Short mmCIF file of C-alpha atoms in Angstrom, two decimals:
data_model
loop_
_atom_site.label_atom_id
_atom_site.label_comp_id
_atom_site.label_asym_id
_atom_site.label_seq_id
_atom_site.Cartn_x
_atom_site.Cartn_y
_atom_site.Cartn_z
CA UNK A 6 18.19 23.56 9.65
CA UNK A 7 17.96 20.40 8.10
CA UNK A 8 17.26 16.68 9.71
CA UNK A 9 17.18 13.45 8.36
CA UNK A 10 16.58 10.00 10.09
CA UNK A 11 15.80 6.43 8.92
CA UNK A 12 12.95 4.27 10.55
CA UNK A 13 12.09 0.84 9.73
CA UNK A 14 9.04 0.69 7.30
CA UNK A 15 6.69 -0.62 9.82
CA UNK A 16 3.36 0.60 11.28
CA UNK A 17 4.85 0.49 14.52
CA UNK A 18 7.59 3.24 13.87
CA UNK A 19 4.61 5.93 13.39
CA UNK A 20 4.76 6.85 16.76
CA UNK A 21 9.00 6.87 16.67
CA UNK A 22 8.27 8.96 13.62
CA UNK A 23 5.71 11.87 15.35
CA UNK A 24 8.41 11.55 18.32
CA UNK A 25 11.47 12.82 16.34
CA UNK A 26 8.92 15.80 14.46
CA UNK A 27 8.14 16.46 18.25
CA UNK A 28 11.26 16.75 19.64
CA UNK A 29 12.30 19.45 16.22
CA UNK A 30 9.39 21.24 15.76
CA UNK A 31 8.00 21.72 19.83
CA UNK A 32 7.95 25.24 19.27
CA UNK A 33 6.77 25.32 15.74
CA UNK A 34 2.73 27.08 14.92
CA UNK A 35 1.51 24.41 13.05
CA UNK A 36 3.39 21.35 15.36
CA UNK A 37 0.00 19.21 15.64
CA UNK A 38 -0.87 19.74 11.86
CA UNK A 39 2.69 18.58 10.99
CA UNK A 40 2.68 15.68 13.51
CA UNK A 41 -0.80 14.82 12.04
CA UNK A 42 0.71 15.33 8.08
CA UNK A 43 3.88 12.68 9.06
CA UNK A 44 1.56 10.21 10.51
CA UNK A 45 -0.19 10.43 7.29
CA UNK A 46 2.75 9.69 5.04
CA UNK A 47 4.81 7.26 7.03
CA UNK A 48 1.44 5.03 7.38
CA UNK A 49 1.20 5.74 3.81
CA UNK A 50 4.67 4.74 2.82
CA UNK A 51 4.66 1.58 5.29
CA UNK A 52 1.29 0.85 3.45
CA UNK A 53 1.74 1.21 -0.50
CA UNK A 54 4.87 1.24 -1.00
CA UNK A 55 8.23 -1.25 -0.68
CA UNK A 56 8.95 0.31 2.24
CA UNK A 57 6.69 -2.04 3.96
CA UNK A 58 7.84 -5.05 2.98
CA UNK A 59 10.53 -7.41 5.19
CA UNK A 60 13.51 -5.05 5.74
CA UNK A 61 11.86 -1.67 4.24
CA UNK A 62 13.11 1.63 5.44
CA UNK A 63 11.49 4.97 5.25
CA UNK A 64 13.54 8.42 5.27
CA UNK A 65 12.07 11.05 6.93
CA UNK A 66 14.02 15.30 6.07
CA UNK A 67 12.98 17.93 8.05
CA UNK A 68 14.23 21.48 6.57
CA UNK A 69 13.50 24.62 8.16
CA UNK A 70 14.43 27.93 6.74
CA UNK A 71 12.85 32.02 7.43
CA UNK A 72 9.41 31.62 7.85
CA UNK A 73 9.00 27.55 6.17
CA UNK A 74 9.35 24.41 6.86
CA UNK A 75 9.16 21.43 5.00
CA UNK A 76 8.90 17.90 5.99
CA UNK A 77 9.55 14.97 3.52
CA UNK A 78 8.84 11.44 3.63
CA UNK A 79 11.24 9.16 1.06
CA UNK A 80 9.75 5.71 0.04
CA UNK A 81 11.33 3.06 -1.84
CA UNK A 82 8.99 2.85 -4.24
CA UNK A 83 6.25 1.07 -5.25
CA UNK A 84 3.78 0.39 -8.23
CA UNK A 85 1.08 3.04 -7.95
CA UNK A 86 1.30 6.80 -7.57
CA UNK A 87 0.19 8.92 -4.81
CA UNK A 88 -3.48 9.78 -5.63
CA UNK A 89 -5.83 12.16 -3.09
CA UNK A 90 -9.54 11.02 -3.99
CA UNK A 91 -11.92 10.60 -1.69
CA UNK A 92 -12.87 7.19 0.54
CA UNK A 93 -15.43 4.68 -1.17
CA UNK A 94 -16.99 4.61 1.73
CA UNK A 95 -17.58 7.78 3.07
CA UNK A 96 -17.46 5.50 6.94
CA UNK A 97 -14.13 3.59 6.11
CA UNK A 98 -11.02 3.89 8.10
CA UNK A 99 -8.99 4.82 5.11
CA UNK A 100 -8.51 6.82 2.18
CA UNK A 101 -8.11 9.94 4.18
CA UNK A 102 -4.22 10.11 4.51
CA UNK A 103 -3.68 12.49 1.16
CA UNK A 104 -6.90 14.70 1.96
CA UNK A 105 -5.63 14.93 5.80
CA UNK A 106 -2.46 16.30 4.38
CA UNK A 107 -3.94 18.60 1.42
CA UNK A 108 -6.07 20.46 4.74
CA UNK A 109 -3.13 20.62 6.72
CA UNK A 110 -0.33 21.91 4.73
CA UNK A 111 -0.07 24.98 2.88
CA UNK A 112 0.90 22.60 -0.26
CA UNK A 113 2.32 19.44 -0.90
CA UNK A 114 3.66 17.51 -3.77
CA UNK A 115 5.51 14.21 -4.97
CA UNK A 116 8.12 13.31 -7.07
CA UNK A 117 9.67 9.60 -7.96
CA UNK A 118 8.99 6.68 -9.88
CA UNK A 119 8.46 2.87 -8.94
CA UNK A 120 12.15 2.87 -7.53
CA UNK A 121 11.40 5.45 -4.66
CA UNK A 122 8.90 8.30 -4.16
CA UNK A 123 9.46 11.57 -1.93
CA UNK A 124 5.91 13.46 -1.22
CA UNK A 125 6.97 16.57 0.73
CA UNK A 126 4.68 19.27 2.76
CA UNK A 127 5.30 22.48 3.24
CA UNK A 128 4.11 24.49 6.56
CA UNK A 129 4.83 28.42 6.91
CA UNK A 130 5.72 29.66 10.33
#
């Protein structure tokens, strides 16, 4: 199985975003860590990336196959890298998105370049 659907790069299409994974992965094991893994990296894309700007999109894939699934968020790029390191300040609202989706997933990585970045996570059934 494999899904793909566009969402305007705004904060406010997080929820649309956890709606679609929803309505895929209901019956999935790991649902809630996946929901909590594309909340992650859509506010991350909408965030540091060009998919926030005026007119941004952000691409989210869902593949499924045996006992895997992975779920990829497509950017359109921006200029820094995606970088898990802990929050300044340990209290802060932010700087968890990359650790929140290192616990949850079995692995995750990135690929891209200032043009467009794809960080994908992978669940097992």
């Amino acid at each position: 199985m494999c899904r793909r659907r566009v969402f305007p790069g705004t904060s406010e299409q997080v929820r649309a975003a956890r709606d679609f994974i929803r309505s895929l992965l209901a019956d999935h094991s790991c649902a809630d860590d996946i929901l909590l893994v594309v909340s992650e990296l859509v506010s991350n894309a909408t965030r540091h990336s060009r998919s926030g700007l005026p007119g941004g999109l952000v691409v989210i894939e869902v593949r499924r196959w045996r006992r895997w699934l992975a779920v990829a968020v497509i950017d359109q790029g921006g200029p820094s890298e995606p970088v898990m390191r802990p929050p300044a300040d340990p209290l802060s609202e932010g700087g968890r998105g990359l650790p929140t989706v290192d616990a949850c997933a079995r692995w995750w990585c990135w690929r891209g370049d200032t043009r467009g970045r794809t960080v994908t996570a992978f669940f097992r059934e």
